[in-house]
Backbone as a chain_set.jsonl record, in Angstrom:
{"seq": "MDRKMEETEILRVELEVLKREHRDLDASVHALQERGPAADVLTLQRLKRRKLALKDRIAALEDRLFPDIIA", "coords": {"N": [[10.199, 76.125, 53.576], [6.809, 75.381, 53.521], [4.237, 77.645, 52.518], [1.677, 77.561, 53.715], [2.255, 76.162, 56.04], [3.943, 77.98, 57.317], [2.117, 80.057, 57.828], [0.396, 78.748, 59.59], [2.131, 78.318, 61.754], [2.644, 80.95, 62.52], [0.079, 81.708, 63.327], [-0.233, 79.981, 65.492], [1.715, 80.95, 67.274], [0.743, 83.544, 67.685], [-1.657, 82.861, 68.922], [-0.745, 81.74, 71.337], [0.435, 84.004, 72.492], [-1.817, 85.643, 72.843], [-3.29, 84.044, 74.62], [-1.594, 84.108, 76.842], [-1.672, 86.837, 77.466], [-4.374, 87.014, 78.137], [-4.448, 85.396, 80.442], [-2.8, 86.963, 82.092], [-4.35, 89.292, 82.317], [-6.523, 88.185, 83.628], [-5.391, 87.595, 86.099], [-4.842, 90.192, 86.943], [-7.431, 91.271, 87.138], [-8.446, 89.64, 89.15], [-6.749, 90.368, 91.292], [-7.462, 93.068, 91.587], [-10.141, 92.789, 92.323], [-9.874, 91.624, 94.802], [-9.233, 93.709, 96.402], [-11.538, 94.708, 97.298], [-14.141, 97.03, 98.085], [-12.572, 99.216, 97.521], [-11.57, 98.937, 95.032], [-10.882, 100.07, 91.737], [-13.508, 100.724, 89.847], [-13.959, 101.453, 87.158], [-11.524, 100.77, 85.925], [-11.56, 98.041, 86.401], [-13.812, 97.277, 84.88], [-12.853, 97.951, 82.332], [-10.672, 96.197, 82.068], [-12.025, 93.751, 82.144], [-13.572, 93.949, 79.817], [-11.542, 93.97, 77.924], [-10.514, 91.42, 78.361], [-12.687, 89.853, 77.462], [-12.705, 90.566, 74.743], [-10.241, 89.528, 73.975], [-10.746, 86.834, 74.445], [-12.625, 86.32, 72.446], [-11.009, 86.739, 70.161], [-9.147, 84.696, 70.554], [-10.798, 82.445, 70.336], [-11.554, 82.71, 67.645], [-9.086, 82.378, 66.342], [-8.465, 79.775, 67.165], [-10.508, 78.418, 65.864], [-9.681, 78.78, 63.218], [-7.27, 77.402, 63.244], [-7.943, 74.852, 64.18], [-10.251, 73.587, 62.715], [-13.657, 72.484, 62.964], [-14.321, 69.4, 61.833], [-16.755, 67.694, 60.369], [-17.462, 64.424, 60.131]], "CA": [[9.01, 75.771, 54.326], [5.543, 75.602, 52.824], [3.562, 78.888, 52.935], [0.575, 77.21, 54.622], [2.864, 75.776, 57.309], [4.398, 79.222, 57.94], [0.931, 80.745, 58.326], [-0.065, 77.998, 60.757], [3.047, 78.585, 62.87], [2.403, 82.329, 62.95], [-1.185, 81.702, 64.065], [-0.003, 79.307, 66.778], [2.454, 81.873, 68.138], [-0.207, 84.596, 68.052], [-2.598, 82.266, 69.863], [-0.079, 81.628, 72.638], [0.593, 85.36, 73.026], [-3.139, 86.083, 73.298], [-3.646, 83.28, 75.825], [-0.78, 84.617, 77.953], [-2.23, 88.136, 77.822], [-5.658, 86.745, 78.802], [-4.126, 84.933, 81.804], [-2.291, 88.114, 82.845], [-5.505, 90.14, 82.625], [-7.31, 87.472, 84.629], [-4.708, 87.8, 87.379], [-5.042, 91.6, 87.307], [-8.827, 91.412, 87.561], [-8.562, 88.968, 90.449], [-6.063, 91.195, 92.289], [-8.288, 94.252, 91.826], [-11.359, 92.393, 93.034], [-9.528, 91.313, 96.184], [-9.145, 94.972, 97.147], [-12.865, 94.994, 97.842], [-14.808, 98.25, 97.605], [-11.58, 100.221, 97.118], [-11.164, 98.654, 93.655], [-11.268, 101.044, 90.715], [-14.564, 100.069, 89.072], [-13.758, 101.701, 85.728], [-10.393, 99.946, 85.497], [-12.033, 96.663, 86.431], [-14.664, 97.086, 83.702], [-11.998, 98.004, 81.136], [-9.916, 94.939, 82.016], [-12.958, 92.671, 81.805], [-13.908, 94.083, 78.387], [-10.343, 93.539, 77.174], [-10.475, 89.95, 78.469], [-13.709, 89.307, 76.563], [-12.243, 90.759, 73.37], [-9.179, 88.538, 73.763], [-11.378, 85.513, 74.38], [-13.197, 86.21, 71.097], [-9.907, 86.573, 69.197], [-8.591, 83.364, 70.779], [-11.746, 81.491, 69.753], [-11.475, 82.817, 66.184], [-7.82, 81.752, 65.924], [-8.587, 78.329, 67.359], [-11.355, 77.92, 64.777], [-8.871, 78.722, 62.0], [-6.232, 76.377, 63.387], [-8.525, 73.545, 64.447], [-11.646, 73.618, 62.275], [-14.484, 71.32, 63.251], [-14.565, 68.621, 60.624], [-17.815, 66.736, 60.625], [-17.252, 63.272, 59.242]], "C": [[7.776, 76.188, 53.517], [4.831, 76.837, 53.394], [2.439, 78.616, 53.937], [1.119, 76.864, 56.013], [3.356, 77.021, 58.057], [3.221, 79.964, 58.556], [0.412, 80.067, 59.588], [0.822, 78.276, 61.964], [2.854, 79.994, 63.414], [1.124, 82.397, 63.786], [-1.019, 81.047, 65.43], [0.724, 80.224, 67.768], [1.524, 82.993, 68.614], [-1.204, 84.092, 69.091], [-1.984, 82.172, 71.255], [0.099, 82.99, 73.297], [-0.74, 85.864, 73.59], [-3.567, 85.344, 74.564], [-2.874, 83.779, 77.038], [-1.33, 85.967, 78.419], [-3.555, 87.969, 78.568], [-5.422, 86.295, 80.242], [-3.641, 86.09, 82.675], [-3.433, 89.047, 83.243], [-6.372, 89.501, 83.704], [-6.707, 87.676, 86.021], [-4.899, 89.241, 87.859], [-6.454, 91.844, 87.822], [-9.003, 90.818, 88.954], [-7.93, 89.823, 91.558], [-6.883, 92.444, 92.619], [-9.531, 93.913, 92.632], [-11.077, 92.094, 94.501], [-9.395, 92.571, 97.038], [-10.477, 95.33, 97.788], [-13.418, 96.286, 97.275], [-13.832, 99.323, 97.121], [-11.141, 100.025, 95.658], [-11.69, 99.719, 92.706], [-12.229, 100.367, 89.742], [-14.351, 100.245, 87.573], [-12.605, 100.859, 85.177], [-10.807, 98.486, 85.421], [-12.906, 96.364, 85.206], [-13.845, 97.063, 82.419], [-11.215, 96.699, 80.966], [-10.824, 93.77, 81.606], [-13.363, 92.733, 80.333], [-12.755, 93.606, 77.516], [-10.232, 92.014, 77.196], [-11.472, 89.295, 77.523], [-13.294, 89.426, 75.106], [-11.145, 89.746, 73.034], [-9.757, 87.138, 73.62], [-11.989, 85.278, 72.999], [-12.116, 85.994, 70.048], [-9.277, 85.188, 69.315], [-9.487, 82.316, 70.13], [-11.672, 81.513, 68.224], [-10.191, 82.162, 65.658], [-7.884, 80.24, 66.065], [-9.462, 77.706, 66.279], [-10.578, 77.814, 63.473], [-7.845, 77.591, 62.056], [-6.808, 74.97, 63.503], [-9.987, 73.534, 64.026], [-12.375, 72.334, 62.645], [-14.779, 70.61, 61.931], [-15.592, 67.564, 60.972], [-17.682, 65.611, 59.616], [-18.559, 62.681, 58.773]], "O": [[7.755, 77.257, 52.908], [4.824, 77.048, 54.607], [2.274, 79.363, 54.901], [0.526, 77.225, 57.03], [3.209, 77.116, 59.275], [3.316, 80.449, 59.683], [0.032, 80.74, 60.546], [0.321, 78.45, 63.076], [2.896, 80.209, 64.626], [1.088, 83.059, 64.823], [-1.597, 81.506, 66.414], [0.386, 80.265, 68.951], [1.517, 83.347, 69.793], [-1.553, 84.812, 70.026], [-2.641, 82.494, 72.245], [-0.062, 83.124, 74.51], [-0.784, 86.44, 74.678], [-4.138, 85.944, 75.474], [-3.424, 83.866, 78.135], [-1.443, 86.214, 79.619], [-3.827, 88.698, 79.522], [-6.106, 86.751, 81.158], [-4.015, 86.196, 83.843], [-3.477, 89.535, 84.373], [-6.891, 90.188, 84.584], [-7.426, 87.901, 86.995], [-5.095, 89.477, 89.051], [-6.649, 92.538, 88.82], [-9.631, 91.421, 89.824], [-8.51, 89.98, 92.633], [-6.988, 92.835, 93.781], [-9.925, 94.667, 93.522], [-11.946, 92.288, 95.351], [-9.441, 92.497, 98.266], [-10.538, 96.151, 98.703], [-13.188, 96.602, 96.108], [-14.222, 100.236, 96.393], [-10.419, 100.859, 95.112], [-12.81, 100.206, 92.86], [-11.823, 99.545, 88.92], [-14.536, 99.303, 86.802], [-12.708, 100.302, 84.084], [-10.444, 97.779, 84.481], [-12.754, 95.32, 84.572], [-14.104, 96.257, 81.525], [-11.109, 96.167, 79.861], [-10.428, 92.912, 80.817], [-13.486, 91.699, 79.676], [-12.956, 92.93, 76.507], [-9.9, 91.392, 76.187], [-11.154, 88.307, 76.861], [-13.502, 88.502, 74.319], [-11.127, 89.179, 71.941], [-9.314, 86.353, 72.781], [-11.889, 84.183, 72.446], [-12.275, 85.168, 69.15], [-8.915, 84.576, 68.31], [-9.002, 81.408, 69.455], [-11.72, 80.464, 67.582], [-10.218, 81.471, 64.64], [-7.416, 79.508, 65.193], [-9.194, 76.593, 65.826], [-10.781, 76.875, 62.703], [-7.584, 76.915, 61.061], [-6.233, 74.012, 62.986], [-10.875, 73.478, 64.878], [-11.797, 71.247, 62.642], [-15.412, 71.17, 61.036], [-15.334, 66.659, 61.766], [-17.778, 65.822, 58.407], [-18.562, 61.708, 58.02]]}, "num_chains": 1, "name": "protein.A"}
């Protein structure tokens, strides 16, 4: 298998893992928010920061895998 193709497959797998983790965090945030005022604010903030960091990593990977080609 071509080295470039291997790298692309690795990036695709990493992207899927990050997207799954982002979805899981989203569900956790939603569940915590449904608790209302009893929700642990610090945990909620930490989860939201982690989600944002994942979103940035996902965007960077997508840019590497699917670069915008202006014709």
